[in-house]
Short mmCIF file of C-alpha atoms in Angstrom, two decimals:
data_model
loop_
_atom_site.label_atom_id
_atom_site.label_comp_id
_atom_site.label_asym_id
_atom_site.label_seq_id
_atom_site.Cartn_x
_atom_site.Cartn_y
_atom_site.Cartn_z
CA MET A 115 90.48 143.84 143.63
CA PHE A 116 92.81 140.89 143.78
CA PHE A 117 90.47 138.73 141.73
CA GLU A 118 89.95 141.52 139.18
CA GLU A 119 93.71 141.73 138.64
CA ASP A 120 93.87 137.97 138.22
CA ILE A 121 91.06 138.01 135.67
CA LEU A 122 92.69 140.89 133.76
CA ALA A 123 96.06 139.11 133.79
CA ASP A 124 94.39 135.98 132.42
CA ILE A 125 92.69 137.98 129.65
CA LEU A 126 95.97 139.64 128.65
CA THR A 127 97.94 136.34 128.62
CA CYS A 128 98.55 134.47 125.35
CA PRO A 129 97.18 130.88 125.78
CA LYS A 130 100.01 129.49 123.64
CA CYS A 131 103.24 131.11 124.94
CA LYS A 132 101.74 131.90 128.39
CA LYS A 133 103.19 135.41 128.24
CA LYS A 134 101.62 138.84 128.01
CA PHE A 135 100.17 139.47 124.55
CA MET A 136 102.49 140.94 121.94
CA ASP A 137 100.44 142.14 118.97
CA PRO A 138 97.30 140.02 119.71
CA ARG A 139 95.62 138.50 116.66
CA LEU A 140 92.12 137.05 116.35
CA MET A 141 91.88 133.51 114.94
CA GLY A 142 88.91 132.21 112.93
CA CYS A 143 87.59 130.20 115.90
CA GLY A 144 87.56 133.26 118.17
CA GLU A 145 90.79 132.38 120.02
CA THR A 146 93.36 135.19 120.41
CA ILE A 147 97.12 134.51 120.36
CA CYS A 148 100.30 136.53 119.77
CA ASN A 149 101.23 137.22 116.18
CA LYS A 150 104.66 135.69 116.83
CA CYS A 151 102.96 132.45 117.98
CA ILE A 152 101.16 132.06 114.65
CA THR A 153 102.91 129.91 112.05
CA ILE A 154 101.62 130.67 108.57
CA SER A 155 101.81 127.59 106.32
CA THR A 156 100.33 126.23 103.09
CA ASN A 157 98.15 123.14 103.05
CA ASP A 158 97.84 120.54 100.34
CA GLN A 159 95.52 122.85 98.30
CA SER A 160 98.17 125.61 98.36
CA ILE A 161 95.94 127.74 100.60
CA LYS A 162 97.71 129.93 103.13
CA GLY A 163 96.62 129.78 106.71
CA CYS A 164 97.38 128.38 110.13
CA GLU A 165 96.71 125.03 111.85
CA CYS A 166 94.98 125.96 115.12
CA ASP A 167 96.26 124.21 118.28
CA PHE A 168 92.97 124.83 120.09
CA CYS A 169 90.22 123.78 117.67
CA ASN A 170 92.49 121.64 115.42
CA CYS A 171 91.08 123.41 112.35
CA PHE A 172 92.91 125.05 109.49
CA HIS A 173 92.14 128.81 109.47
CA GLN A 174 92.47 130.24 105.95
CA LEU A 175 93.88 133.66 105.08
CA PHE A 176 92.04 135.42 102.28
CA ALA A 177 93.87 137.71 99.84
CA PRO A 178 95.21 140.30 100.14
CA MET A 179 95.62 139.59 103.89
CA ASP A 180 98.94 137.99 104.89
CA SER A 181 98.14 137.83 108.62
CA PHE A 182 95.16 137.47 110.89
CA PRO A 183 93.32 140.64 112.04
CA PRO A 184 94.37 142.33 115.30
CA ASN A 185 92.16 141.98 118.36
CA LYS A 186 91.54 145.69 118.99
CA PRO A 187 89.73 145.33 122.37
CA ILE A 188 92.61 143.28 123.77
CA ARG A 189 95.16 145.70 122.33
CA LYS A 190 93.26 148.61 123.95
CA LEU A 191 93.31 146.85 127.33
CA ILE A 192 97.06 146.29 126.98
CA ASP A 193 97.63 149.99 126.22
CA GLN A 194 95.56 150.96 129.26
CA GLU A 195 97.47 148.50 131.44
CA ASN A 196 100.83 149.84 130.19
CA LEU A 197 99.70 153.45 130.93
CA LYS A 198 98.59 152.42 134.41
CA ILE A 199 101.95 150.77 135.08
CA SER A 200 103.91 153.81 133.80
CA GLN A 201 102.06 156.04 136.27
CA SER A 202 102.47 153.64 139.18
CA HIS A 203 104.61 154.41 142.22
CA LEU A 204 106.47 151.18 141.44
CA ILE A 205 108.19 153.00 138.59
CA ASN A 206 109.64 155.49 141.03
CA GLN A 207 110.81 152.66 143.25
CA PHE A 208 112.44 151.04 140.24
CA LYS A 209 114.23 154.28 139.37
CA SER A 210 115.48 154.48 142.93
CA LEU A 211 116.74 150.92 142.62
CA LEU A 212 118.59 151.82 139.44
CA ASP A 213 120.29 154.70 141.24
CA SER A 214 121.40 152.28 143.96
CA LEU A 215 122.79 149.93 141.35
CA LYS A 216 124.68 152.79 139.75
CA ASP A 217 126.28 153.63 143.10
CA SER A 218 127.25 149.95 143.55
CA CYS A 219 128.88 149.89 140.11
CA GLU A 220 130.93 152.94 140.95
CA GLU A 221 132.02 151.29 144.20
CA LEU A 222 133.03 148.15 142.31
CA SER A 223 135.03 150.22 139.84
CA SER A 224 137.00 151.72 142.71
CA GLU A 225 138.01 148.19 143.72
CA LYS A 226 139.21 147.33 140.22
CA VAL A 227 142.94 147.41 140.99
CA SER A 228 142.72 145.12 144.02
CA ALA A 229 140.28 142.79 142.24
CA THR A 230 142.61 142.42 139.26
CA LYS A 231 145.45 141.44 141.54
CA THR A 232 143.25 138.87 143.31
CA VAL A 233 142.17 137.30 140.00
CA LYS A 234 145.77 137.05 138.75
CA ASN A 235 146.96 135.38 141.94
CA PHE A 236 144.06 132.90 141.85
CA CYS A 237 144.66 131.96 138.21
CA THR A 238 148.41 131.55 138.75
CA ARG A 239 147.78 129.16 141.63
CA THR A 240 145.20 127.25 139.57
CA ARG A 241 147.63 126.86 136.64
CA ASN A 242 150.21 125.30 138.93
CA GLU A 243 147.63 122.85 140.30
CA VAL A 244 146.46 121.93 136.76
CA GLN A 245 150.03 121.23 135.64
CA VAL A 246 150.64 118.90 138.57
CA ALA A 247 147.30 117.09 138.04
CA SER A 248 147.92 116.84 134.26
CA LYS A 249 151.22 115.06 134.77
CA LEU A 250 149.51 112.50 137.01
CA VAL A 251 146.65 111.98 134.55
CA MET A 252 148.98 111.67 131.53
CA ALA A 253 151.06 109.09 133.38
CA ASP A 254 147.91 107.11 134.17
CA ILE A 255 146.66 107.35 130.55
CA GLN A 256 150.05 106.22 129.26
CA LYS A 257 149.91 103.22 131.56
CA GLN A 258 146.36 102.36 130.40
CA THR A 259 147.42 102.78 126.77
CA GLU A 260 150.26 100.32 127.21
CA GLU A 261 147.95 97.82 128.92
CA ILE A 262 145.28 98.06 126.17
CA MET A 263 147.88 97.81 123.40
CA ALA A 264 149.38 94.77 125.12
CA ARG A 265 145.94 93.09 125.14
CA VAL A 266 145.42 93.86 121.45
CA ASN A 267 148.90 92.52 120.59
CA LYS A 268 148.23 89.38 122.64
CA TYR A 269 144.89 88.90 120.84
CA GLU A 270 146.59 89.30 117.45
CA SER A 271 149.31 86.82 118.37
CA GLN A 272 146.78 84.27 119.62
CA CYS A 273 144.69 84.54 116.43
CA LEU A 274 147.75 84.14 114.21
CA LEU A 275 148.86 81.16 116.30
CA ASN A 276 145.43 79.57 115.91
CA CYS A 277 145.68 80.15 112.16
CA SER A 278 149.08 78.48 111.91
CA ASN A 279 147.92 75.52 114.04
CA LEU A 280 144.91 74.71 111.87
CA GLY A 281 145.13 71.09 110.76
CA GLN A 282 145.29 70.05 107.13
CA ASN A 283 141.77 68.59 107.40
CA ASP A 284 140.39 71.96 108.42
CA LYS A 285 141.65 73.70 105.30
CA ILE A 286 139.39 74.05 102.29
CA ASP A 287 140.81 72.52 99.10
CA SER A 288 139.76 75.11 96.51
CA THR A 289 141.16 72.97 93.64
CA GLN A 290 138.93 70.04 94.52
CA ILE A 291 135.91 72.28 94.95
CA LEU A 292 136.51 73.92 91.57
CA SER A 293 136.86 70.54 89.91
CA GLU A 294 133.67 69.23 91.50
CA SER A 295 131.84 72.42 90.53
CA LYS A 296 132.88 72.07 86.86
CA SER A 297 131.76 68.44 86.91
CA PHE A 298 128.34 69.38 88.29
CA GLN A 299 128.00 72.17 85.74
CA SER A 300 128.93 69.87 82.87
CA LYS A 301 126.34 67.29 83.83
CA TRP A 302 123.68 69.94 84.26
CA THR A 303 124.49 71.50 80.87
CA ASP A 304 124.23 68.10 79.18
CA TYR A 305 120.89 67.52 80.87
CA ILE A 306 119.55 70.91 79.75
CA ASN A 307 120.77 70.32 76.17
CA PHE A 308 118.91 67.00 76.03
CA GLN A 309 122.08 64.93 75.93
CA VAL A 310 122.01 61.29 76.95
CA VAL A 311 122.26 61.78 80.69
CA LYS A 312 120.44 59.81 83.33
CA GLU A 313 118.24 61.87 85.58
CA ALA A 314 119.47 59.76 88.47
CA ASP A 315 123.03 60.93 87.74
CA ILE A 316 121.84 64.55 87.84
CA ARG A 317 120.04 64.02 91.13
CA GLN A 318 123.10 62.29 92.58
CA ALA A 319 125.32 65.16 91.43
CA LEU A 320 122.94 67.71 92.97
CA GLU A 321 122.86 65.85 96.28
CA LYS A 322 126.63 65.61 96.25
CA ALA A 323 126.86 69.35 95.54
CA LYS A 324 124.54 70.09 98.48
CA LEU A 325 126.68 67.94 100.77
CA LEU A 326 129.83 69.67 99.53
CA LEU A 327 128.28 73.09 100.12
CA LYS A 328 127.19 72.08 103.61
CA SER A 329 130.68 70.75 104.29
CA MET A 330 132.16 74.06 103.12
CA ASP A 331 129.85 75.97 105.48
CA THR A 332 130.86 73.71 108.35
CA LYS A 333 134.55 74.13 107.57
CA THR A 334 134.13 77.88 107.29
CA ASN A 335 132.45 78.01 110.70
CA LEU A 336 135.17 75.81 112.19
CA PHE A 337 137.78 78.04 110.62
CA LYS A 338 136.20 81.13 112.16
CA GLN A 339 135.91 79.53 115.58
CA SER A 340 139.48 78.26 115.43
CA LEU A 341 140.92 81.50 114.12
CA PHE A 342 138.90 83.91 116.30
CA GLU A 343 137.84 82.15 119.48
CA ASP A 344 137.08 85.59 120.85
CA LYS A 345 136.00 88.28 118.40
CA LEU A 346 137.38 91.72 119.28
CA THR A 347 134.24 93.77 118.65
CA PHE A 348 135.29 97.36 119.35
CA PHE A 349 137.02 99.77 121.70
CA ARG A 350 134.52 101.76 123.76
CA PRO A 351 135.86 105.05 125.19
CA THR A 352 134.59 106.19 128.55
CA SER A 353 133.18 109.63 129.41
CA ILE A 354 135.42 112.67 129.68
CA GLU A 355 134.77 112.90 133.43
CA ASN A 356 136.31 109.48 133.92
CA ILE A 357 140.09 109.22 133.86
CA SER A 358 139.88 105.68 132.48
CA MET A 359 140.48 105.57 128.72
CA GLY A 360 137.99 102.92 127.73
CA THR A 361 137.24 99.22 127.45
CA LEU A 362 138.04 96.51 124.92
CA LEU A 363 135.00 94.35 124.25
CA PHE A 364 135.25 90.69 123.24
CA GLU A 365 132.46 88.44 122.01
CA LYS A 366 132.45 84.68 121.69
CA ILE A 367 132.18 83.73 118.02
CA SER A 368 130.22 80.59 118.90
CA GLU A 369 127.45 82.65 120.55
CA CYS A 370 126.19 83.52 117.07
CA PHE A 371 125.30 79.93 116.33
CA LEU A 372 122.62 77.52 117.52
CA LYS A 373 123.06 73.96 118.66
CA VAL A 374 120.39 72.44 116.48
CA GLU A 375 121.68 68.91 117.08
CA LYS A 376 120.16 69.05 120.57
CA PHE A 377 116.93 70.81 121.37
CA GLN A 378 114.15 70.36 123.84
CA GLN A 379 110.80 69.31 122.35
CA ILE A 380 107.56 70.18 124.15
CA ASP A 381 104.44 68.53 122.74
CA LEU A 382 101.40 70.80 123.03
CA LYS A 383 98.93 68.86 120.83
CA ASN A 384 96.61 68.02 123.71
CA ILE A 385 96.56 71.62 124.97
CA LEU A 386 96.47 73.74 121.81
CA TYR A 387 94.09 71.60 119.80
CA SER A 388 91.58 74.48 119.63
CA ILE A 389 93.77 76.76 117.47
CA ASP A 390 91.84 77.61 114.33
CA PRO A 391 94.14 76.81 111.32
CA MET A 392 92.64 79.75 109.45
CA PHE A 393 94.34 82.14 111.87
CA TYR A 394 97.84 80.67 112.19
CA ASP A 395 99.35 84.05 111.29
CA CYS A 396 97.69 85.59 114.38
CA VAL A 397 99.33 83.25 116.92
CA TYR A 398 101.77 85.00 119.26
CA VAL A 399 104.20 83.33 121.70
CA HIS A 400 106.36 84.96 124.38
CA ASN A 401 108.97 83.36 126.65
CA PHE A 402 109.03 84.83 130.20
CA ALA A 403 112.12 84.94 132.41
CA ASP A 404 110.85 82.03 134.56
CA ASP A 405 110.85 79.85 131.41
CA SER A 406 107.06 79.91 131.11
CA TYR A 407 105.41 80.67 127.76
CA LEU A 408 102.46 82.89 126.94
CA PHE A 409 100.38 81.79 123.94
CA ALA A 410 97.87 84.26 122.48
CA TYR A 411 95.93 82.33 119.84
CA PRO A 412 92.53 82.47 118.10
CA VAL A 413 89.97 79.73 118.57
CA GLY A 414 87.51 81.30 116.15
CA PRO A 415 86.85 84.63 114.45
CA PHE A 416 85.65 86.23 117.71
CA ASN A 417 87.44 84.29 120.45
CA ILE A 418 91.05 84.62 121.63
CA LYS A 419 92.72 82.62 124.37
CA LEU A 420 95.65 83.72 126.50
CA SER A 421 97.36 80.64 127.95
CA ILE A 422 100.50 80.29 130.03
CA PHE A 423 102.47 77.02 129.93
CA LYS A 424 105.54 75.72 131.66
CA GLN A 425 107.01 72.67 130.01
CA ASP A 426 103.83 70.84 128.91
CA LYS A 427 101.70 71.97 131.88
CA LEU A 428 98.93 74.55 131.49
CA LEU A 429 99.22 77.02 134.38
CA ARG A 430 96.30 79.31 133.57
CA GLU A 431 94.26 80.66 130.66
CA TYR A 432 91.93 83.54 129.90
CA GLU A 433 89.46 83.85 127.02
CA LEU A 434 88.63 87.13 125.25
CA VAL A 435 85.75 87.88 122.91
CA GLN A 436 87.31 90.18 120.32
CA PRO A 437 87.66 90.04 116.53
CA ILE A 438 91.04 88.58 115.60
CA ASN A 439 92.11 91.43 113.32
CA GLN A 440 91.19 94.04 115.95
CA PHE A 441 93.32 92.76 118.80
CA LYS A 442 96.88 94.00 119.46
CA LYS A 443 99.36 93.15 122.20
CA ALA A 444 102.77 94.01 123.68
CA ILE A 445 104.70 92.62 126.66
CA TYR A 446 107.32 93.99 129.03
CA LYS A 447 108.56 91.67 131.77
CA ASP A 448 105.41 90.32 133.50
CA THR A 449 103.00 92.98 132.21
CA ILE A 450 100.78 92.30 129.18
CA PHE A 451 99.41 95.31 127.28
CA LEU A 452 96.30 94.77 125.12
CA PHE A 453 94.30 96.99 122.76
CA PHE A 454 90.67 96.18 121.93
CA SER A 455 89.20 97.88 118.86
CA PHE A 456 85.55 97.33 119.74
CA CYS A 457 85.72 99.36 122.95
CA LYS A 458 88.79 101.43 121.90
CA LYS A 459 90.55 100.55 125.15
CA LEU A 460 94.23 100.04 125.98
CA ARG A 461 94.58 97.80 129.04
CA SER A 462 97.36 96.20 131.05
CA LEU A 463 97.24 92.76 132.72
CA ASN A 464 99.63 90.87 134.96
CA LYS A 465 100.61 87.23 134.47
CA GLU A 466 97.62 86.22 136.56
CA PHE A 467 95.41 87.91 133.89
CA ALA A 468 94.18 90.52 136.37
CA PHE A 469 93.48 93.95 134.83
CA GLN A 470 95.63 96.79 136.20
CA ASP A 471 95.28 100.05 134.21
CA GLU A 472 93.21 101.30 131.29
CA SER A 473 93.24 104.15 128.78
CA ALA A 474 91.06 105.11 125.80
CA ILE A 475 92.41 105.47 122.24
CA GLU A 476 90.10 106.90 119.60
CA SER A 477 92.02 105.64 116.55
CA GLU A 478 92.74 102.11 115.34
CA VAL A 479 96.05 100.68 116.62
CA VAL A 480 98.12 98.98 113.89
CA SER A 481 100.83 97.55 116.15
CA MET A 482 102.23 97.89 119.68
CA ALA A 483 105.58 97.61 121.50
CA ALA A 484 106.71 98.07 125.11
CA THR A 485 110.08 99.19 126.51
CA ASN A 486 111.36 99.57 130.07
CA LYS A 487 109.54 102.90 130.48
CA PHE A 488 106.93 103.30 127.75
CA VAL A 489 104.26 101.60 125.65
CA PHE A 490 104.18 102.67 121.99
CA CYS A 491 101.13 102.41 119.75
CA LEU A 492 101.42 102.84 115.98
CA ILE A 493 98.01 104.09 114.88
CA GLU A 494 96.42 104.79 111.53
CA GLY A 495 97.41 108.12 109.99
CA ASP A 496 101.18 107.76 110.54
CA MET A 497 101.08 108.62 114.23
CA ILE A 498 102.82 107.14 117.26
CA LEU A 499 101.33 107.40 120.76
CA LYS A 500 103.67 107.04 123.73
CA PHE A 501 102.21 105.97 127.10
CA ASN A 502 103.90 105.27 130.40
CA HIS A 503 103.31 101.90 132.07
CA LYS A 504 100.34 103.38 133.97
CA LEU A 505 98.84 104.01 130.50
CA SER A 506 98.91 107.81 130.81
CA LEU A 507 99.55 109.49 127.45
CA VAL A 508 103.05 111.02 127.46
CA GLN A 509 103.56 112.06 123.84
CA LYS A 510 101.60 112.15 120.62
CA ILE A 511 103.62 112.58 117.44
CA ARG A 512 102.37 112.72 113.90
CA ILE A 513 105.20 111.58 111.66
CA ASN A 514 105.07 114.48 109.22
CA GLU A 515 105.86 117.21 111.70
CA GLU A 516 108.75 118.16 113.97
CA ASN A 517 111.39 117.57 111.27
CA LEU A 518 110.28 113.97 110.78
CA SER A 519 109.19 114.26 107.15
CA GLU A 520 112.00 111.89 106.08
CA LEU A 521 110.71 109.23 108.47
CA ALA A 522 107.13 109.77 107.25
CA GLN A 523 107.96 108.49 103.77
CA TYR A 524 108.94 105.14 105.30
CA LEU A 525 106.35 104.88 108.04
CA SER A 526 103.30 104.51 105.80
CA ARG A 527 104.82 101.29 104.44
CA TYR A 528 105.49 99.71 107.84
CA ASN A 529 102.93 97.89 109.92
CA GLN A 530 104.76 95.98 112.67
CA LEU A 531 106.22 97.53 115.81
CA LYS A 532 108.69 95.78 118.14
CA SER A 533 111.06 96.90 120.89
CA PHE A 534 114.56 96.05 122.09
CA LYS A 535 115.59 97.69 125.38
CA ASP A 536 115.42 101.46 124.70
CA ALA A 537 114.82 101.28 120.92
CA ILE A 538 111.76 100.50 118.82
CA PHE A 539 111.74 98.85 115.41
CA LEU A 540 109.24 99.22 112.56
CA THR A 541 109.07 96.54 109.89
CA GLY A 542 107.19 96.05 106.65
CA SER A 543 107.61 95.03 103.04
CA CYS A 544 110.31 97.69 102.55
CA GLY A 545 112.60 96.45 105.31
CA MET A 546 113.17 97.66 108.85
CA ILE A 547 113.88 100.96 110.60
CA SER A 548 115.11 101.50 114.16
CA ILE A 549 113.91 104.57 116.09
CA ASN A 550 115.24 106.13 119.28
CA SER A 551 112.39 105.65 121.77
CA MET A 552 113.31 108.70 123.84
CA ASN A 553 112.84 111.38 121.18
CA LEU A 554 111.22 109.45 118.27
CA LYS A 555 113.37 111.50 115.89
CA GLU A 556 116.66 109.65 115.39
CA PHE A 557 116.15 106.67 113.09
CA LYS A 558 118.13 104.34 110.85
CA LYS A 559 116.96 102.23 107.90
CA LEU A 560 118.16 98.60 107.98
CA PRO A 561 118.30 96.32 104.90
CA ILE A 562 116.45 93.45 106.63
CA LYS A 563 113.54 92.10 104.56
CA GLU A 564 112.45 89.06 106.58
CA LYS A 565 109.11 89.52 108.35
CA LYS A 566 109.72 87.00 111.17
CA PHE A 567 112.39 88.19 113.59
CA VAL A 568 113.33 88.35 117.28
CA PHE A 569 116.12 89.95 119.28
CA TYR A 570 118.78 87.64 120.70
CA ASN A 571 122.04 88.43 122.51
CA LYS A 572 122.50 91.92 120.97
CA LYS A 573 121.59 90.58 117.52
CA ILE A 574 118.57 90.52 115.24
CA VAL A 575 117.64 86.93 114.30
CA THR A 576 115.32 86.42 111.33
CA LEU A 577 113.54 83.40 109.88
CA ASN A 578 113.24 83.20 106.10
CA ASP A 579 109.91 82.57 104.34
CA ASP A 580 110.71 78.90 103.71
CA CYS A 581 111.45 78.37 107.44
CA ASP A 582 114.69 76.51 106.68
CA HIS A 583 117.30 79.15 107.61
CA VAL A 584 117.88 81.64 110.41
CA ILE A 585 120.01 84.70 109.71
CA PHE A 586 121.89 86.67 112.38
CA TYR A 587 122.24 90.44 111.83
CA ASP A 588 123.97 93.10 113.87
CA PHE A 589 122.09 96.30 114.65
CA GLY A 590 123.61 97.96 111.61
CA GLY A 591 121.83 95.45 109.35
CA MET A 592 125.00 93.50 108.42
CA VAL A 593 124.77 89.69 108.15
CA ILE A 594 126.83 87.97 110.86
CA HIS A 595 125.88 84.37 110.17
CA LYS A 596 123.38 82.30 108.21
CA GLN A 597 122.45 78.89 109.55
CA GLU A 598 120.36 76.04 108.18
CA LEU A 599 117.69 74.52 110.41
CA PRO A 600 117.42 70.72 110.69
CA ASP A 601 114.87 68.79 108.65
CA ALA A 602 113.06 67.82 111.86
CA PHE A 603 111.68 71.34 112.03
CA GLY A 604 108.48 71.78 110.02
CA LYS A 605 107.69 74.51 107.50
CA HIS A 606 105.16 76.38 109.66
CA LEU A 607 107.47 77.94 112.23
CA ILE A 608 107.27 81.15 114.22
CA LEU A 609 110.09 82.64 116.27
CA ILE A 610 109.33 83.09 119.97
CA GLU A 611 110.22 86.36 121.68
CA SER A 612 112.35 86.00 124.82
CA GLN A 613 112.00 88.39 127.74
CA ASN A 614 115.75 88.59 128.39
CA TYR A 615 116.79 88.05 124.74
CA ASP A 616 118.93 85.11 125.92
CA ASN A 617 117.51 82.19 123.96
CA ILE A 618 115.81 81.31 120.69
CA SER A 619 112.76 79.07 120.52
CA PHE A 620 110.43 77.95 117.74
CA PHE A 621 106.82 76.84 117.63
CA ASP A 622 105.84 74.54 114.77
CA PHE A 623 102.18 74.57 113.70
CA SER A 624 102.73 71.41 111.65
CA ASN A 625 102.91 69.20 114.74
CA TYR A 626 102.20 71.56 117.70
CA ILE A 627 105.77 71.10 118.94
CA LEU A 628 107.68 73.81 120.76
CA TYR A 629 111.42 73.60 120.01
CA LYS A 630 113.69 75.23 122.54
CA THR A 631 117.17 75.37 121.01
CA LEU A 632 120.34 75.80 123.02
CA SER A 633 122.98 78.41 122.23
CA ASN A 634 126.65 77.45 122.36
#
């Protein structure tokens, strides 16, 4: 009898809301669900129907029907079950319980006068305690306010003092610059108008203009560093539960810049000679926390090598047989996540190149990224798959549902996925968008067009197409600093991702040199 009741309960339970059927309706595939669980929508052909969660088919409604037909056998079973329950002895027990509750309510009502007095006394005592505690908290907040204001005033005074102490040589002579600019413009105009001007004079003027511009940039940077040795970034309030008001955050201005006068050069010609020049765009480099580097590079259309170097020493390597354009990767700490299109497998490896976990993905992966908790796969069809580090599927979101239609219009134009701590970033020809990795719903469009970028010290650092400038952005997409790279760097550079986001390195295909620059 027990099993019969279980079977009947299972039959009368909606598979979608897991509750007893309310107005059961029969779907086109034979599945029965509650009418309230059915969402009638219109597909691209303006045909009304419902997307089935069980067979993943679209069940069409034919006129004049505006809902799916009722499941009469199930409805009959429900009516019989309800009749059986109404005649059960449990109903009598429930009525008896209601009578007991009624008696309890009457008893409580009789205690109303004494209860009211108790509540008033309790609240009066609480008010007195709150007033005493409030005075202590307000005194503490006032003290913190004075301390924070004093720090801000001290910062302002120091900056103004630095400004007044700037030497005459550090100031930019706008009159001289304007005069030089007019002179350059005059010579250029004469040259364009076929006047008698030596081309050598034009070249000399252009070189002089470049030097002047570079000097202005240098003076501007010196001015910033002299005026704001510490940049007051913002005031961060603490949580309500904490009595402390908040924290003033300072950032060293010089941390934005790179020391390109001194950089470590690591020659990898004898180790990376097998890189196929046809596939330079497929080379990937990652800097681990122990200062070792992972190179993932093609040695032919069907062979990929994973190599780990430290300085100019090869520690280990591993060769894969996979088509270049069907191989994706992501790294978090010492774990390497790989997707292989041929076998449709997502796998994880450690730094020793030993396989750890595996999962199957039916669709083609466009790009991958890994955070401290999850691995994200952008797949064809505007969908993001979220796995945990054991490669178990946690979430599957198609970016045209769940109020994400606004994101969907961007996503189809983005093809690169990267991560920074708890956020993921999509990039493409239209710029960049940042997405909250926890809910995949909150996103922000950033006006960053460069395709080569890494994360560094709470900034986004990009490399322009000509590989002669790096640009520092904040996470709102605003330019913080633009810096020219030295001529020693070639024109075939890639930026190297750093595990702790604490340094910036370059790899130059022109001469197989790895440049490790030093931040100030």
